[in-house]
PDB file of C-alpha atoms in Angstrom:
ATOM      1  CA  UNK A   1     228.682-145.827 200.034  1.00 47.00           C
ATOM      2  CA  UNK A   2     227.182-148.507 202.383  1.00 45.00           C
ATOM      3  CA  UNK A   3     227.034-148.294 205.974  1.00 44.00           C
ATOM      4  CA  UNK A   4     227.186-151.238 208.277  1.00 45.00           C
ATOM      5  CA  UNK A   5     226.627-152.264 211.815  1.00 45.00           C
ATOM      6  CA  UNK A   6     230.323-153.894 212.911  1.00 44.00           C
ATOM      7  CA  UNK A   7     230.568-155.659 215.946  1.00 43.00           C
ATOM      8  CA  UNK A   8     230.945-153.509 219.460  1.00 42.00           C
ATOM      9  CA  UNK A   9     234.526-154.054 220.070  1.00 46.00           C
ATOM     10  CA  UNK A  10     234.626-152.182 216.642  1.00 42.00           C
ATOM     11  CA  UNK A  11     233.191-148.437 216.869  1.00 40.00           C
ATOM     12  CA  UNK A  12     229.467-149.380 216.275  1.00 52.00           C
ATOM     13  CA  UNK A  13     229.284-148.560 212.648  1.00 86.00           C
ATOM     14  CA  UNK A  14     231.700-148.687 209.084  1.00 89.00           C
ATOM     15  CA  UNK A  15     231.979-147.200 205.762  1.00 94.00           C
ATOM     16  CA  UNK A  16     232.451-149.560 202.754  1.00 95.00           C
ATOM     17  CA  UNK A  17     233.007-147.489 199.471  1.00 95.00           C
ATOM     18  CA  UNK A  18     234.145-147.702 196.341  1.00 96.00           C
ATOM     19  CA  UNK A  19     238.238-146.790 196.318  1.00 96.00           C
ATOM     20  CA  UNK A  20     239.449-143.095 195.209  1.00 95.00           C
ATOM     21  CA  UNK A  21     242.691-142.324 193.125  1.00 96.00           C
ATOM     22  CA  UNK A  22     243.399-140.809 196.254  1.00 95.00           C
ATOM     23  CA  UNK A  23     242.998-143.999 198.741  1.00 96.00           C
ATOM     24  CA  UNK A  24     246.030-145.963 196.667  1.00 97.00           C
ATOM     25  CA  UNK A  25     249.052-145.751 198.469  1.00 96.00           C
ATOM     26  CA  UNK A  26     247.045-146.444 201.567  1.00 96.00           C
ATOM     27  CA  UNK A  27     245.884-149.464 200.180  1.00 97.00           C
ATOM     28  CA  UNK A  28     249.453-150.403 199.001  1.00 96.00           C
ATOM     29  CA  UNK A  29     250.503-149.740 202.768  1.00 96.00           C
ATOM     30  CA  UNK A  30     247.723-152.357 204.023  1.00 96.00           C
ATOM     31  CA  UNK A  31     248.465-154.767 201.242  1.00 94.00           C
ATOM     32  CA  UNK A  32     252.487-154.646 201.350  1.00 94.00           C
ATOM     33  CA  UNK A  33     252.407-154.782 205.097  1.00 94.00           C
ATOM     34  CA  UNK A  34     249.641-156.936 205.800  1.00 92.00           C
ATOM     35  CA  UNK A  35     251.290-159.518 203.479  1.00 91.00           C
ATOM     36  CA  UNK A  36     254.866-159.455 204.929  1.00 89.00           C
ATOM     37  CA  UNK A  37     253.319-160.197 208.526  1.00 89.00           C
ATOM     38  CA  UNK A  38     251.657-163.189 207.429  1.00 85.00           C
ATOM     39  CA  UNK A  39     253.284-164.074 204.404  1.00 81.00           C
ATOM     40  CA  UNK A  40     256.665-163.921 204.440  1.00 77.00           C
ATOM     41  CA  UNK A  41     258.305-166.666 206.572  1.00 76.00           C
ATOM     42  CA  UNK A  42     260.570-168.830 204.934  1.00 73.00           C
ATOM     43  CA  UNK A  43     261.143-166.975 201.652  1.00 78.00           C
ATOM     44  CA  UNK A  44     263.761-165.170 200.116  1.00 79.00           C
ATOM     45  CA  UNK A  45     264.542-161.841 199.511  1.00 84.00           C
ATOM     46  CA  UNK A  46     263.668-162.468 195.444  1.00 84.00           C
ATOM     47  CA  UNK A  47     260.354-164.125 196.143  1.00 82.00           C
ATOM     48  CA  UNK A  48     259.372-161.263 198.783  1.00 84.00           C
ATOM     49  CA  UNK A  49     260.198-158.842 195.958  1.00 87.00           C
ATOM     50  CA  UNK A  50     258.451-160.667 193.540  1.00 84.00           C
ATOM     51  CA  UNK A  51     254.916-161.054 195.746  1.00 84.00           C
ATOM     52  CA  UNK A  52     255.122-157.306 196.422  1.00 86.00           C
ATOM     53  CA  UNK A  53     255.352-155.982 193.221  1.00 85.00           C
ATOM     54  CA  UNK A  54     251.502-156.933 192.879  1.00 85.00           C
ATOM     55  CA  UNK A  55     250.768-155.107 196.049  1.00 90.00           C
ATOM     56  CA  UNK A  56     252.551-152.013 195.909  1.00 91.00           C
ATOM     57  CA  UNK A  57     251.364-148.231 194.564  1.00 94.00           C
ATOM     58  CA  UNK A  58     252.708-148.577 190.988  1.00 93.00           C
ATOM     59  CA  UNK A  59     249.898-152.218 190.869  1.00 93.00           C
ATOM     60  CA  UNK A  60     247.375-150.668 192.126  1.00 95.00           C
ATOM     61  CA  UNK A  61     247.646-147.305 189.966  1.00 95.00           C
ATOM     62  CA  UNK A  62     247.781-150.006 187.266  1.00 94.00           C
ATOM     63  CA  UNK A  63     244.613-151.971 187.834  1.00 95.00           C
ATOM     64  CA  UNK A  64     242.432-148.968 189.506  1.00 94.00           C
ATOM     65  CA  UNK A  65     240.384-148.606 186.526  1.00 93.00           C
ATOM     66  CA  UNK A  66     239.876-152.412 185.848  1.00 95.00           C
ATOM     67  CA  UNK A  67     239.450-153.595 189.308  1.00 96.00           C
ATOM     68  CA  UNK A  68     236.735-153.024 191.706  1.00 96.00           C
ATOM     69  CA  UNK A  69     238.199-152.127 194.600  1.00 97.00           C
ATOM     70  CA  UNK A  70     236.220-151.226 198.061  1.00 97.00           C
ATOM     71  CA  UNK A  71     237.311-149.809 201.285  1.00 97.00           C
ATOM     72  CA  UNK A  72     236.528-149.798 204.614  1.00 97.00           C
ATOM     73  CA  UNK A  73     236.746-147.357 207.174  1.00 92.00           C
ATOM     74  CA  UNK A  74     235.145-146.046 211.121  1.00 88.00           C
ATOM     75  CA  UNK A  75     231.819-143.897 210.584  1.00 85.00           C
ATOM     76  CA  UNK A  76     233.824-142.052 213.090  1.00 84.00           C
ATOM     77  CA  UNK A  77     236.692-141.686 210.730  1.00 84.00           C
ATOM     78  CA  UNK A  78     235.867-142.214 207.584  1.00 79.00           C
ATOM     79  CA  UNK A  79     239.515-140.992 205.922  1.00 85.00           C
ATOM     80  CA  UNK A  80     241.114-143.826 207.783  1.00 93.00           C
ATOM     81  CA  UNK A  81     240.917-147.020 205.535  1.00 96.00           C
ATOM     82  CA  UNK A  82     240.888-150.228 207.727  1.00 96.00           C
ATOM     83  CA  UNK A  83     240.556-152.583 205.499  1.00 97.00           C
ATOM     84  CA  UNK A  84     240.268-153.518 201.340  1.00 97.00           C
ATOM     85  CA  UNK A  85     239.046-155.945 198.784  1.00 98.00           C
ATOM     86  CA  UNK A  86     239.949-156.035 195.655  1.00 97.00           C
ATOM     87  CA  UNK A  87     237.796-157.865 192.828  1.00 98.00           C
ATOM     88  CA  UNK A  88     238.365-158.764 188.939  1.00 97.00           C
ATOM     89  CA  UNK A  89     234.989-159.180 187.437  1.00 96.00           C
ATOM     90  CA  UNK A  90     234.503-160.466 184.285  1.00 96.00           C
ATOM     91  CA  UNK A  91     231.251-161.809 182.161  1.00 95.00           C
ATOM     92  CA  UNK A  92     231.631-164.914 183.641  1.00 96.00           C
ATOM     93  CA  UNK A  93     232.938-164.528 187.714  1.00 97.00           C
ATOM     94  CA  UNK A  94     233.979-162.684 189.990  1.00 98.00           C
ATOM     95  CA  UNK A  95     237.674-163.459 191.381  1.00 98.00           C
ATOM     96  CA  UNK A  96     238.520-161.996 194.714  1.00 98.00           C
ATOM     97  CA  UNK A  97     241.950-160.950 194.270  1.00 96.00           C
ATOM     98  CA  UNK A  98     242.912-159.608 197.476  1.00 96.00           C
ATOM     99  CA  UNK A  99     240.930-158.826 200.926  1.00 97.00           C
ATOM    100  CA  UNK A 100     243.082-157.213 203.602  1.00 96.00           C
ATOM    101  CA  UNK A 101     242.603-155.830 206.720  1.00 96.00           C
ATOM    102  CA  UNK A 102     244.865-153.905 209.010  1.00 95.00           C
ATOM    103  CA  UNK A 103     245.886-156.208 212.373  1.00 92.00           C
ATOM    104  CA  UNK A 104     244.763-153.620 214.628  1.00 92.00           C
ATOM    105  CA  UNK A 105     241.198-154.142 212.772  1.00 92.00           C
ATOM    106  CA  UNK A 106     241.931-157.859 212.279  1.00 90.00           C
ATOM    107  CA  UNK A 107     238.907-159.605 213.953  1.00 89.00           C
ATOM    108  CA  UNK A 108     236.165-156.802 214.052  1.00 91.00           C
ATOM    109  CA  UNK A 109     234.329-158.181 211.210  1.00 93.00           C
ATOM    110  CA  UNK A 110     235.741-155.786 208.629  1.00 95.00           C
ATOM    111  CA  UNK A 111     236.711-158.787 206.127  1.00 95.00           C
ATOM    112  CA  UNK A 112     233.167-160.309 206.509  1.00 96.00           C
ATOM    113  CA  UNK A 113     231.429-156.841 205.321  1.00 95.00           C
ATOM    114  CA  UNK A 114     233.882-156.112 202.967  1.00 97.00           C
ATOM    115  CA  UNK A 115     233.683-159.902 201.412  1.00 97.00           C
ATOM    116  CA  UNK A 116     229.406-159.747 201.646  1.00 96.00           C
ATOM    117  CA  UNK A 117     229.479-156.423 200.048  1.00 96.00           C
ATOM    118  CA  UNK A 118     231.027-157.706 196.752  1.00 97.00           C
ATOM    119  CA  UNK A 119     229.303-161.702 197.237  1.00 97.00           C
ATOM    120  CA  UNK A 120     226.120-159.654 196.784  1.00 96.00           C
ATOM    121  CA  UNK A 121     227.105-157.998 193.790  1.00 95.00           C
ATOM    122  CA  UNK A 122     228.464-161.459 192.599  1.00 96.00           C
ATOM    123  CA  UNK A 123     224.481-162.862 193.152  1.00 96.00           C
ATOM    124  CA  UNK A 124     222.718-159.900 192.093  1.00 94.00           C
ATOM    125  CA  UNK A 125     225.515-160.586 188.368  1.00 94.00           C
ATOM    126  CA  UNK A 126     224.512-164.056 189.054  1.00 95.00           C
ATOM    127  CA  UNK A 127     228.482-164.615 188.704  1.00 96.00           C
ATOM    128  CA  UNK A 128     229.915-167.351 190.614  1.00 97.00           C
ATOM    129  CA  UNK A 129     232.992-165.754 193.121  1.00 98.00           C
ATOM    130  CA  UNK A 130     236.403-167.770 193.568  1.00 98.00           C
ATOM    131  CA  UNK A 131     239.391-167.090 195.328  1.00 98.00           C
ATOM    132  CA  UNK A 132     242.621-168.407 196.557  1.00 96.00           C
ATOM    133  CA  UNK A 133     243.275-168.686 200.176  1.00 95.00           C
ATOM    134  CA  UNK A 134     246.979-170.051 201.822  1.00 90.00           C
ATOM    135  CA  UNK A 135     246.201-173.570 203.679  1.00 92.00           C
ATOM    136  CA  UNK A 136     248.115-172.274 206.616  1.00 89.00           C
ATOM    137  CA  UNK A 137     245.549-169.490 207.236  1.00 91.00           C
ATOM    138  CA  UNK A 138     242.276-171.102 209.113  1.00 93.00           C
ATOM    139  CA  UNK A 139     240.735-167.995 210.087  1.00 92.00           C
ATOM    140  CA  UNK A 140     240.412-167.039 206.641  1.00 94.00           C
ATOM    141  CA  UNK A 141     239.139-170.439 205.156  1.00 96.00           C
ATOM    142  CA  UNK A 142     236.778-170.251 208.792  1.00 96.00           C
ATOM    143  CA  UNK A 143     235.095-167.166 207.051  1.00 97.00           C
ATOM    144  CA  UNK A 144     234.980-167.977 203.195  1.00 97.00           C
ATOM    145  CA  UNK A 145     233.526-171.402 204.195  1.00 97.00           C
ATOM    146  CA  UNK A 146     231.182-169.005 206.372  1.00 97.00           C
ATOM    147  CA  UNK A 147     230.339-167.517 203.437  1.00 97.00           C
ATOM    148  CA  UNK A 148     229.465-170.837 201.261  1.00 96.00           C
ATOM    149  CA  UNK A 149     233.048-170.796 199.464  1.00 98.00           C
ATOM    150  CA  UNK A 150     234.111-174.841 199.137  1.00 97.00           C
ATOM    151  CA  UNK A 151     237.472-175.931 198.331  1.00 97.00           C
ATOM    152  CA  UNK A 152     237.851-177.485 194.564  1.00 97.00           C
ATOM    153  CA  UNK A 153     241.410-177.310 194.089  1.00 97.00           C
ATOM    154  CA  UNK A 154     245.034-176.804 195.794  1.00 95.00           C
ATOM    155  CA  UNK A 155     248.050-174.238 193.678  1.00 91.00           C
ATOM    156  CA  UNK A 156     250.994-175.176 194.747  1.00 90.00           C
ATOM    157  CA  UNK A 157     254.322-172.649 194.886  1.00 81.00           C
ATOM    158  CA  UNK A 158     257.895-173.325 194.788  1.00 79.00           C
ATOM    159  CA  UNK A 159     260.090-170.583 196.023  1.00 75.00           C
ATOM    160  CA  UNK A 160     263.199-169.054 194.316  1.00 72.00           C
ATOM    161  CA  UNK A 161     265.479-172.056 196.170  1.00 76.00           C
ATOM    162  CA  UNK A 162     263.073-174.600 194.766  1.00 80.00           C
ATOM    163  CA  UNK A 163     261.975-175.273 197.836  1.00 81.00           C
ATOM    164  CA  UNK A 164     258.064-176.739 197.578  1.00 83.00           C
ATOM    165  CA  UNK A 165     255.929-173.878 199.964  1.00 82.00           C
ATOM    166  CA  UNK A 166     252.574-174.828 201.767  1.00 84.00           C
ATOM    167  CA  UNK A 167     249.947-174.556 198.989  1.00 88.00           C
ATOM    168  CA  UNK A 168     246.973-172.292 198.496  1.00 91.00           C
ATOM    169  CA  UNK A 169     243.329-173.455 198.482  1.00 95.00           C
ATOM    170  CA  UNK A 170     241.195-172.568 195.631  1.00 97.00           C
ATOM    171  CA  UNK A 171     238.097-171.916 196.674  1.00 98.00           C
ATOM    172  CA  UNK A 172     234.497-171.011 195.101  1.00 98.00           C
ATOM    173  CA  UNK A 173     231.032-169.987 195.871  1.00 97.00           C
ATOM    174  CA  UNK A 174     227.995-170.018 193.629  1.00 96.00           C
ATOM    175  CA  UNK A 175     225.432-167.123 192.825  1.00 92.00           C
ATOM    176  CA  UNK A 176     222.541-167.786 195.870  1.00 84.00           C
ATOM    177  CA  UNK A 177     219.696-167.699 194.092  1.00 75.00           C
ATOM    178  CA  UNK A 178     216.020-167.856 196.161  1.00 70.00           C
ATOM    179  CA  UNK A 179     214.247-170.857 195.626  1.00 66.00           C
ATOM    180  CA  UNK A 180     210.912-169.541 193.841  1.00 62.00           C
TER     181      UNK A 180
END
């Protein structure tokens, strides 16, 4: 468990922590419902159901074991998550799956803790950390360039009309390593 200062509008201080069994269908509720807000214009019913079926309880009760998953939450209330990232690490990166945070938290500096906790573990594994961020979403390229991501690549998706959809950025960040 780490705590953090957050910023004041926030209460002063958060929780990150590994996930429980028990935190999963809260995180399913942030991920399904976080998604659909920002996500879901312009798509069809089938593609919806498709992008939530790797956000909903039965996913994550599939990949707890083989994902690291952290959580945020108030020192005030720590049984109320706020926010999640979810990591596949392998020998050779780390791939930041998912980061999520509630909209009533969105802005409070929850995704920035959440993403440093994990880019530290990525340095400390000396593993370089990519991820995949939607070109339509500045804030969030704003913070992973924050963070020393850069762009190397663009995914681009086709919905079930074959309709071409705005693209994702792939995006990476090398281990820091001190200069000795």
């Amino acid at each position: 468990m780490y705590l953090v200062r957050a910023s004041a509008r926030w209460v002063s201080e958060m929780i990150i922590r590994p996930a429980a069994a028990n935190d999963l269908a809260t995180i399913a509720e942030i991920a399904e419902t976080t998604w659909l807000e920002t996500f879901s214009v312009g798509l069809g019913p089938s593609d919806i159901q498709e992008a939530l079926a790797c956000r909903d309880l039965a996913y994550f009760e599939k990949v707890f074991a083989e994902h690291q998953i952290l959580v945020a939450s108030r020192a005030a209330a720590p049984g109320v998550i706020d926010g999640f990232v979810e990591c596949i690490v392998s020998s050779h990166e780390m791939v930041i799956d998912k980061l999520y945070v509630t909209r009533e938290r969105q802005g409070d500096g929850i995704g920035r803790r959440l993403m440093e906790q994990v880019l530290r573990q990525a340095d400390l594994s000396e593993l370089p950390a990519r991820l995949d961020v939607w070109v339509e979403n500045p804030r969030a390229i704003g913070l992973y360039q924050s963070l020393g991501f850069e762009i190397y690549g663009e995914r681009r998706f086709v919905n079930a009309a074959g309709e071409e959809m705005s693209p994702d950025l792939l995006m990476q960040r090398l281990p820091y390593r001190p200069m000795a």
